[in-house]
Coordinates of C-alpha atoms in Angstrom, one line a residue:
M2 CA -2.7 64.5 4.8
L3 CA -6.2 65.1 7.6
T4 CA -5.8 68.9 9.1
I5 CA -6.9 69.2 12.9
L6 CA -8.0 72.2 14.7
I7 CA -8.2 71.8 18.4
V8 CA -10.6 73.9 20.1
D9 CA -10.3 75.2 23.9
D10 CA -9.3 78.4 25.8
E11 CA -7.5 76.6 28.0
K12 CA -3.3 76.1 26.5
L13 CA -2.6 73.0 28.4
E14 CA -5.5 71.4 27.7
R15 CA -4.6 71.9 24.1
N16 CA -1.4 70.8 24.8
G17 CA -2.5 67.9 26.1
I18 CA -4.8 66.7 22.9
K19 CA -1.6 67.5 20.0
F20 CA 0.5 65.4 22.8
L21 CA -1.5 62.9 22.1
L22 CA -2.2 63.0 18.4
N23 CA 1.7 63.5 18.1
R24 CA 1.1 59.2 19.0
E25 CA -0.2 58.4 16.5
N26 CA 0.7 56.7 13.5
E27 CA -0.4 59.8 11.2
D28 CA 0.4 62.4 9.0
F29 CA -1.8 65.7 11.2
Q30 CA -1.8 69.0 10.7
I31 CA -3.0 70.5 13.6
L32 CA -4.6 74.5 13.7
E33 CA -5.6 75.9 17.3
A34 CA -7.4 78.1 18.8
A35 CA -9.1 79.4 22.3
N36 CA -12.1 80.0 21.5
G37 CA -15.7 78.9 19.2
K38 CA -14.9 82.7 18.0
D39 CA -11.6 82.3 17.4
A40 CA -12.4 78.8 15.5
L41 CA -14.6 80.0 12.8
G42 CA -12.1 82.8 11.7
V43 CA -9.5 79.6 11.6
L44 CA -12.2 77.7 9.7
A45 CA -12.8 80.1 7.0
A46 CA -9.3 80.2 5.8
N47 CA -8.5 77.0 6.3
H48 CA -9.9 73.6 4.8
V49 CA -10.8 70.9 8.1
D50 CA -10.7 67.7 8.8
I51 CA -11.7 67.6 12.1
L52 CA -13.1 69.5 15.2
F53 CA -12.0 68.7 18.9
S54 CA -14.2 71.4 20.4
D55 CA -14.3 71.5 24.4
V56 CA -17.7 72.9 25.5
K57 CA -17.1 74.8 27.7
M58 CA -14.6 78.1 26.3
P59 CA -15.4 82.1 26.4
Y60 CA -17.3 84.8 23.9
M61 CA -18.7 81.5 22.1
N62 CA -18.7 78.4 24.0
G63 CA -18.7 74.7 22.0
L64 CA -22.6 74.0 21.2
E65 CA -22.6 77.8 18.5
L66 CA -19.1 76.6 17.5
T67 CA -20.9 73.4 16.6
Q68 CA -24.6 74.6 15.4
Q69 CA -22.5 77.5 12.6
V70 CA -19.1 74.6 11.2
R71 CA -22.1 72.0 10.9
E72 CA -24.6 74.9 8.6
L73 CA -21.2 76.5 7.3
Y74 CA -18.6 72.9 6.6
D75 CA -21.1 69.8 6.3
D76 CA -17.9 68.0 5.8
V77 CA -16.4 68.4 8.9
E78 CA -15.8 66.2 11.5
I79 CA -17.0 67.4 14.8
V80 CA -15.8 65.7 18.7
I81 CA -16.8 67.5 21.6
F82 CA -14.9 66.6 24.8
S83 CA -16.8 67.5 27.9
G84 CA -16.2 66.5 31.9
Y85 CA -19.1 64.5 33.7
N86 CA -21.0 67.4 34.9
D87 CA -21.4 68.5 31.3
F88 CA -22.0 65.6 29.7
S89 CA -25.5 66.9 29.6
Y90 CA -24.1 69.3 27.4
A91 CA -22.5 67.0 24.8
R92 CA -25.9 65.0 24.2
E93 CA -27.4 68.5 23.2
A94 CA -24.6 68.6 20.7
L95 CA -25.2 65.1 19.4
R96 CA -28.1 67.0 17.7
Y97 CA -26.4 69.8 15.9
G98 CA -23.5 67.0 14.0
V99 CA -21.2 65.8 16.4
V100 CA -20.0 62.6 15.4
D101 CA -18.7 61.5 19.4
Y102 CA -18.0 63.1 22.1
V103 CA -14.8 62.3 25.0
L104 CA -14.9 62.8 28.6
K105 CA -12.3 64.7 30.6
P106 CA -9.9 63.5 31.9
V107 CA -9.4 61.9 28.3
D108 CA -8.2 58.7 28.4
P109 CA -5.5 58.1 25.1
A110 CA -7.0 54.8 24.5
E111 CA -10.3 56.3 24.5
F112 CA -9.0 59.1 22.2
S113 CA -7.3 56.9 19.6
K114 CA -10.3 54.9 19.3
T115 CA -12.4 58.2 19.1
L116 CA -9.8 59.1 16.8
A117 CA -9.6 56.3 14.6
R118 CA -13.7 56.3 14.3
V119 CA -13.3 59.8 12.8
M120 CA -10.3 59.0 10.4
E121 CA -13.1 56.0 9.3
N122 CA -16.4 58.6 8.9
I123 CA -13.7 60.0 6.2
R124 CA -12.1 57.8 4.1
T125 CA -15.3 56.5 3.3
R126 CA -17.6 59.4 2.8
R127 CA -14.5 59.8 0.4
E128 CA -14.3 56.6 -0.9
R129 CA -18.4 57.3 -0.8
K130 CA -17.6 61.5 -2.7
E131 CA -14.6 60.0 -5.2
Q132 CA -17.2 57.2 -6.5
Q133 CA -20.5 60.0 -6.8
E134 CA -17.6 61.6 -9.0
Q135 CA -16.7 58.7 -11.2
Q136 CA -20.1 57.6 -11.7
T137 CA -21.4 61.1 -12.8
D138 CA -18.1 61.6 -15.2
Y139 CA -18.7 58.3 -16.9
L140 CA -22.7 60.1 -17.5
T141 CA -20.8 62.9 -18.1
K142 CA -19.2 60.9 -21.0
Y143 CA -21.0 58.6 -21.7
F144 CA -24.4 61.3 -22.6
L145 CA -21.6 63.2 -24.9
I146 CA -20.1 60.7 -26.7
D147 CA -23.7 60.0 -27.9
Y148 CA -24.7 63.4 -28.8
L149 CA -21.6 64.4 -30.6
Y150 CA -22.0 61.0 -33.0
T151 CA -25.7 60.9 -33.2
G152 CA -27.2 64.8 -32.1
N153 CA -29.8 62.8 -29.7
T154 CA -31.6 65.9 -27.8
D155 CA -32.4 63.1 -24.9
N156 CA -29.4 62.9 -24.4
A157 CA -27.9 66.6 -24.7
R158 CA -30.9 67.5 -22.3
K159 CA -29.7 64.5 -19.9
L160 CA -26.4 66.3 -20.0
E161 CA -28.1 69.4 -19.1
K162 CA -29.3 68.2 -15.9
L163 CA -25.3 66.2 -15.2
L164 CA -23.9 69.5 -16.2
E165 CA -26.1 71.6 -13.2
T166 CA -24.9 70.2 -10.2
G167 CA -21.8 72.5 -10.4
D168 CA -18.9 74.1 -12.2
H169 CA -18.2 71.5 -14.9
I170 CA -15.2 71.8 -17.8
L171 CA -17.4 71.5 -20.4
D172 CA -18.8 74.6 -20.2
R173 CA -16.1 76.6 -20.4
C174 CA -14.6 74.3 -23.8
V175 CA -14.0 76.6 -27.0
C176 CA -12.2 74.0 -29.1
M177 CA -11.6 70.5 -29.8
I178 CA -8.8 68.4 -31.2
L179 CA -9.7 65.3 -32.6
T180 CA -6.4 62.6 -31.3
G181 CA -6.5 59.3 -34.4
A182 CA -3.3 57.2 -33.6
A183 CA -2.8 52.8 -34.7
N184 CA -2.3 49.6 -33.1
G185 CA -4.9 50.3 -30.3
F186 CA -2.3 53.1 -28.7
F187 CA -5.2 55.0 -26.7
E188 CA -6.2 51.0 -25.0
T189 CA -2.7 50.4 -24.0
E190 CA -1.9 53.8 -22.9
E191 CA -4.4 55.5 -21.7
E192 CA -3.5 54.5 -18.2
H193 CA -0.3 56.3 -18.7
F194 CA -0.6 59.7 -19.9
I195 CA -3.5 61.3 -18.8
G196 CA -0.9 63.1 -16.0
A197 CA 2.0 63.3 -17.7
L198 CA 0.0 65.0 -20.5
K199 CA -1.0 67.7 -17.7
E200 CA 2.4 67.9 -16.4
Q201 CA 3.5 68.7 -20.0
I202 CA 0.9 71.4 -21.4
Q203 CA 0.4 73.1 -18.0
R204 CA -3.4 73.8 -18.7
E205 CA -7.1 72.8 -18.2
F206 CA -8.3 70.2 -20.6
Y207 CA -10.6 67.6 -20.3
Y208 CA -10.0 64.1 -21.6
V209 CA -12.5 61.5 -24.0
N210 CA -11.7 58.9 -24.7
L211 CA -14.1 57.7 -28.6
N212 CA -12.3 53.9 -29.0
S213 CA -8.7 52.6 -29.6
N214 CA -8.1 54.3 -32.1
E215 CA -9.7 58.0 -30.9
S216 CA -9.5 60.1 -28.4
L217 CA -10.5 64.0 -28.2
F218 CA -9.0 66.9 -25.6
L219 CA -11.4 69.5 -25.2
F220 CA -9.5 73.2 -24.6
T221 CA -11.4 76.3 -22.8
E222 CA -8.5 78.8 -23.4
K223 CA -9.6 81.6 -26.3
Y224 CA -7.1 83.3 -27.2
T225 CA -3.9 79.6 -27.8
D226 CA -2.9 78.7 -30.6
Y227 CA -4.0 75.4 -30.9
R228 CA -2.3 74.2 -34.0
G229 CA 0.9 74.6 -31.7
L230 CA -0.6 72.6 -29.4
A231 CA -1.8 70.2 -31.7
D232 CA 2.3 69.9 -32.2
T233 CA 3.0 70.5 -28.9
L234 CA 0.7 67.1 -28.6
R235 CA 2.0 65.7 -31.1
Q236 CA 5.9 65.7 -29.8
F237 CA 4.7 65.2 -26.6
F238 CA 3.1 61.4 -27.7
L239 CA 5.9 60.9 -30.3
K240 CA 8.9 61.3 -27.5
Q241 CA 6.9 59.8 -24.5
F242 CA 5.5 56.9 -26.8
E243 CA 6.8 56.7 -30.2
C244 CA 3.0 56.9 -31.1
D245 CA 2.9 59.1 -34.1
C246 CA -0.5 60.9 -34.0
Y247 CA -2.5 62.7 -36.1
F248 CA -4.7 65.7 -35.1
A249 CA -7.6 67.7 -36.1
V250 CA -7.7 70.8 -34.7
S251 CA -11.8 72.3 -34.7
E252 CA -12.4 76.1 -35.2
L253 CA -13.4 78.0 -31.7
F254 CA -16.8 77.2 -30.8
A255 CA -19.6 78.9 -28.0
S256 CA -20.7 76.0 -26.5
W257 CA -20.4 72.1 -25.6
H258 CA -24.0 72.5 -27.8
D259 CA -22.6 73.0 -30.9
M260 CA -20.1 70.1 -30.4
P261 CA -21.9 68.1 -33.0
D262 CA -21.5 69.6 -36.2
V263 CA -18.1 70.6 -35.5
F264 CA -17.6 67.2 -34.5
K265 CA -18.4 65.9 -37.8
K266 CA -16.3 67.9 -39.5
L267 CA -12.8 67.1 -37.9
E268 CA -13.9 63.3 -37.7
K269 CA -13.8 63.8 -41.6
L270 CA -10.5 66.5 -41.5
L271 CA -8.9 63.9 -39.4
E272 CA -9.0 61.6 -42.2
E273 CA -6.7 63.0 -44.7
Q274 CA -4.0 61.6 -42.7
F275 CA -4.2 58.4 -45.3
Y276 CA -3.8 60.6 -48.3
Q277 CA -0.8 63.3 -46.8
P278 CA 1.3 60.3 -44.1
G279 CA 3.9 63.1 -43.7
Q280 CA 1.1 65.8 -42.8
H281 CA -0.6 65.0 -38.8
V282 CA -2.1 68.1 -38.0
F283 CA -5.6 69.1 -39.8
L284 CA -6.8 72.7 -38.8
S285 CA -10.7 73.1 -39.7
G286 CA -11.8 76.3 -41.3
A287 CA -8.2 77.2 -42.6
D288 CA -7.4 77.2 -45.9
N289 CA -5.0 74.1 -46.0
D290 CA -7.7 71.6 -44.4
I291 CA -7.6 70.7 -47.8
A292 CA -3.8 70.3 -49.8
T293 CA -3.7 72.8 -52.6
D294 CA 0.1 72.8 -51.7
A295 CA 0.7 74.6 -55.6
S296 CA 4.6 74.1 -54.7
A297 CA 3.8 69.6 -54.5
E298 CA 6.0 68.0 -56.0
D299 CA 4.7 66.4 -59.5
S300 CA 5.2 62.9 -59.5
E301 CA 3.4 63.6 -55.4
I302 CA 0.3 64.1 -56.6
M303 CA 0.0 62.0 -59.8
E304 CA 0.9 59.1 -57.2
Q305 CA -2.1 60.1 -55.3
I306 CA -4.1 60.4 -58.4
A307 CA -3.0 57.3 -60.4
H308 CA -4.4 56.2 -56.4
D309 CA -7.2 58.4 -57.0
I310 CA -8.3 56.5 -59.7
Q311 CA -7.5 52.7 -58.8
Y312 CA -9.6 53.0 -55.8
K313 CA -12.4 54.7 -57.2
D314 CA -12.0 57.0 -54.5
T315 CA -14.0 59.7 -56.9
A316 CA -13.7 62.6 -53.4
H317 CA -10.2 62.8 -53.5
L318 CA -9.4 62.6 -57.5
R319 CA -11.2 65.9 -58.4
Q320 CA -9.3 67.3 -54.9
D321 CA -6.3 66.1 -56.3
F322 CA -7.1 67.2 -59.5
G323 CA -8.1 70.1 -58.7
C324 CA -4.7 70.5 -57.4
L325 CA -2.7 70.2 -60.3
E326 CA -5.1 72.4 -62.6
Q327 CA -4.6 75.3 -59.6
K328 CA -1.1 74.8 -60.7
Y329 CA -0.8 75.2 -65.0
R330 CA -4.2 77.3 -64.8
A331 CA -1.9 80.5 -62.6
D332 CA 1.2 79.7 -64.0
K333 CA 2.8 80.1 -67.1
Q334 CA 6.3 79.4 -66.9
F335 CA 5.4 75.6 -67.6
S336 CA 6.6 74.2 -71.1
Q337 CA 3.2 73.0 -73.4
M338 CA 5.1 69.9 -74.2
Y339 CA 5.2 69.1 -70.4
V340 CA 2.1 70.1 -69.4
K341 CA 0.4 67.5 -72.3
F342 CA 2.9 64.8 -71.1
V343 CA 1.5 65.1 -67.2
F344 CA -1.7 65.3 -68.0
S345 CA -1.7 62.7 -71.0
S346 CA -0.7 60.9 -67.6
I347 CA -4.0 60.9 -65.8
L348 CA -6.2 60.8 -68.7
K349 CA -4.3 57.2 -69.6
E350 CA -5.2 55.6 -66.0
I351 CA -9.1 57.2 -66.2
C352 CA -9.9 55.4 -69.7
E353 CA -7.6 52.3 -68.7
Q354 CA -9.7 52.5 -65.7
M355 CA -13.5 52.5 -67.9
M356 CA -12.4 51.0 -70.9
P357 CA -9.3 48.5 -70.4
S358 CA -9.5 47.4 -73.6
D359 CA -10.4 50.3 -76.0
E360 CA -6.9 51.1 -77.4
K361 CA -8.7 53.0 -79.5
S362 CA -10.3 55.6 -78.2
L363 CA -7.6 56.4 -75.7
S364 CA -5.3 57.3 -78.8
K365 CA -7.7 59.4 -80.2
K366 CA -8.2 61.3 -76.6
V367 CA -4.5 61.5 -76.1
D368 CA -3.7 62.8 -79.6
R369 CA -6.9 65.4 -78.7
L370 CA -4.9 66.2 -76.4
Y371 CA -1.4 66.2 -78.0
R372 CA -3.3 68.7 -80.6
C373 CA -4.4 71.8 -78.0
R374 CA -2.8 74.6 -78.6
K375 CA -3.6 76.5 -75.6
I376 CA -2.7 75.0 -71.8
S377 CA -7.0 75.4 -70.7
D378 CA -7.9 73.7 -73.4
V379 CA -5.8 70.4 -71.7
L380 CA -7.0 71.6 -68.8
D381 CA -11.0 71.3 -70.4
I382 CA -10.6 67.6 -71.9
V383 CA -8.9 66.0 -68.7
S384 CA -11.0 67.8 -66.5
G385 CA -13.9 66.6 -68.5
A386 CA -12.4 63.3 -68.8
V387 CA -12.7 63.3 -64.6
E388 CA -16.9 64.1 -64.5
E389 CA -17.2 60.8 -67.2
F390 CA -15.1 58.8 -64.7
E391 CA -17.3 60.2 -61.7
K392 CA -20.8 59.3 -63.3
Y393 CA -18.8 55.6 -64.7
V394 CA -18.1 55.2 -60.9
K395 CA -21.5 56.4 -59.5
E396 CA -23.4 53.6 -62.5
Q397 CA -20.9 51.2 -60.7
Q398 CA -21.7 52.1 -57.9
G399 CA -26.1 52.0 -58.0
G400 CA -26.6 51.2 -54.1
S401 CA -25.3 49.8 -51.6
R402 CA -21.0 49.3 -51.5
G403 CA -20.3 45.1 -51.7
E404 CA -16.9 46.6 -49.9
V405 CA -18.7 47.8 -47.2
T406 CA -21.1 45.3 -46.9
T407 CA -17.8 42.3 -47.0
V408 CA -16.0 44.9 -44.3
K409 CA -19.4 44.7 -42.0
N410 CA -19.7 41.0 -42.0
Y411 CA -16.1 41.1 -41.3
I412 CA -16.3 42.8 -38.7
Y413 CA -18.8 40.4 -37.3
H414 CA -17.1 37.7 -37.5
H415 CA -13.9 39.1 -36.0
Y416 CA -14.6 41.7 -33.7
G417 CA -12.2 39.4 -31.3
E418 CA -8.9 40.9 -32.8
K419 CA -7.5 43.5 -31.3
E420 CA -5.3 44.1 -35.0
I421 CA -8.5 45.3 -36.9
G422 CA -8.5 48.3 -38.1
P423 CA -9.3 50.5 -41.3
E424 CA -5.8 49.7 -42.2
K425 CA -6.3 45.8 -41.7
L426 CA -10.0 45.6 -43.8
A427 CA -9.5 48.1 -46.6
A428 CA -6.6 45.4 -48.0
L429 CA -10.0 43.0 -47.5
V430 CA -11.3 45.1 -50.4
Y431 CA -8.5 46.2 -52.3
L432 CA -9.5 49.8 -51.3
S433 CA -7.4 52.9 -49.7
P434 CA -7.9 53.4 -46.0
G435 CA -9.3 57.1 -46.3
Y436 CA -11.8 55.8 -49.2
L437 CA -13.5 53.2 -47.4
S438 CA -13.9 54.9 -44.0
T439 CA -15.4 57.7 -46.5
V440 CA -17.9 55.2 -48.7
F441 CA -18.1 53.5 -45.7
K442 CA -19.5 56.8 -43.6
E443 CA -21.3 57.2 -46.4
E444 CA -23.5 54.2 -46.6
T445 CA -23.9 53.6 -42.1
G446 CA -23.8 56.8 -41.2
V447 CA -20.5 56.2 -38.0
T448 CA -17.3 55.9 -38.8
L449 CA -15.3 52.7 -39.0
N450 CA -13.7 52.9 -35.9
R451 CA -17.0 53.8 -34.0
F452 CA -18.3 50.9 -35.9
I453 CA -16.1 48.7 -34.3
R454 CA -16.4 50.0 -30.8
E455 CA -20.7 49.2 -31.7
V456 CA -20.4 45.6 -32.6
R457 CA -18.3 44.7 -29.7
M458 CA -19.7 46.9 -26.9
N459 CA -22.8 44.7 -27.6
K460 CA -21.3 40.7 -27.9
A461 CA -20.1 42.6 -24.7
K462 CA -23.7 43.4 -22.9
E463 CA -25.2 40.3 -24.8
L464 CA -21.7 38.1 -23.6
L465 CA -22.9 40.5 -19.9
E466 CA -26.5 39.4 -19.7
N467 CA -26.8 36.0 -21.1
T468 CA -23.1 33.8 -19.7
N469 CA -21.2 33.6 -16.5
K470 CA -18.4 34.5 -18.1
K471 CA -16.4 36.7 -16.1
I472 CA -15.4 40.5 -16.8
S473 CA -11.9 39.8 -18.3
Q474 CA -13.0 37.5 -20.3
I475 CA -15.4 38.5 -22.5
A476 CA -13.2 41.6 -22.7
K477 CA -10.9 39.5 -24.5
E478 CA -13.2 38.1 -26.1
V479 CA -14.7 41.2 -27.8
G480 CA -11.1 41.9 -29.2
F481 CA -9.5 44.1 -25.7
S482 CA -6.3 43.5 -24.0
N483 CA -6.6 45.9 -21.3
S484 CA -9.8 44.6 -18.7
S485 CA -9.7 48.1 -16.9
Y486 CA -9.5 50.1 -20.0
F487 CA -12.7 47.7 -21.4
C488 CA -14.3 48.6 -18.1
R489 CA -13.9 52.0 -19.3
S490 CA -15.1 52.1 -22.1
F491 CA -18.0 50.0 -21.8
R492 CA -19.4 52.0 -18.8
E493 CA -18.5 55.3 -21.6
F494 CA -20.2 53.4 -23.9
F495 CA -23.8 52.1 -22.2
G496 CA -24.4 54.9 -19.1
D497 CA -23.4 52.8 -16.4
S498 CA -20.6 49.0 -15.9
P499 CA -20.2 46.1 -17.4
E500 CA -21.4 44.7 -12.9
S501 CA -24.5 46.8 -13.1
C502 CA -25.4 45.8 -16.7
R503 CA -25.0 42.3 -15.2
R504 CA -27.7 43.3 -12.8
G505 CA -30.0 44.2 -15.4
M506 CA -28.7 48.3 -14.3
T507 CA -30.3 51.0 -16.9
D508 CA -28.8 54.8 -17.8
E509 CA -32.0 55.8 -16.4
D510 CA -30.9 53.9 -13.1
A511 CA -27.7 55.2 -13.8
L512 CA -28.5 59.4 -13.4
Q513 CA -31.4 58.9 -11.2
K514 CA -28.6 57.6 -8.5
V515 CA -26.1 60.3 -9.2
Q516 CA -28.4 62.7 -8.4
K517 CA -29.4 62.1 -5.4
P518 CA -28.3 64.3 -2.5

């Protein structure tokens, strides 16, 4: 709804303009003032889109009002009314940014045309402003995402320039929640949940999509139960979209400059979803960052340890073994025979992986374990076996992991598959999804989801620059079913639209474009 202020010292004249406005097929809020001085008071208390003002008025005439309004409110459209005898005043007012003038007595048809021109000016300006804000937001996210993943100080400086233009939420953010989903959830549902989520949680946040399965939510409140907020987010996605997400919650940070280090911790933390599928919220800096629940059932921990050994996941083997070790070193209520049974099972799993046909050596080690008189001696034997296994795996792997090479080659040739992700790729190389994610990050420096997105985006850029294929067709070829999501992702990855990429624009061009006054 547009707000219109009519300024004229004659009430009859104001009523005439209101009558003409009410004939238009538009919904207006109409305000009135009897002179320029009163009009400034109305403008100070209300947002006004269009100002209709007479030229001759007491206290402050139309020209003086026009000058002050243009200095104070540069987005107000101003139209002057004048009689033939005052026509020179109307022309003078054009110097102060008056967009049009209407001669008295007012001709209804001319008035309607003038109003239409003014409204078109407003629509055009708003569309231009919206496009500018959208482009600025895309660039902000482009530089932010690059900074999160790489710590690139050059892009951090460019981001800082963008944030200098006004009060941006990023300058106030103190906590981030990294959210993981499956089956391309953020590609298919992103357009639907943002508004509903704002209404649900009733708090300010900044949303950054990282890829089709991961997004980042940034919050501004220092004194908030972010664990509880993550639970609320989980229930929202579960109930509204039947998507069971995982959440890694950061500690509070002082500035967006600290975000890369915070983000790296969250990425590592979110990988726990593969090892603790029953837990959906992981807190950075808390005691439960890594599962150490002493009351967990032995059978569950033993099953996880068996998976760790099978997939040569030494990092999580040490972690899961530590759970059992801590439990039995601290608690004396268990019988020696039971403890020996539990830890001999681990010893057998390790020996069978390292020496599958050496039953004699295995038998000696198990016999030695059962001869122990103290639980601490049992734990020391198995802890030593874990260390030997770690060395064995390290020697086996040598340089780069062959599994990583296989996975990268698969992605290079199958980037167009929509369901490509850690679970599918892990099955391809007979590793657990969590362990593949860990070794892939160690080898390449980026997560699997990030690598997939990089391959897809770079292929899309290549197709845009070297073919005449439609953007929707390119989106489909590189694994996106949603063209609008592809365009947003492309902007946030490269800093500008697919159309601009096709024309050869760079992110520097885009940055200069949004910084123009």
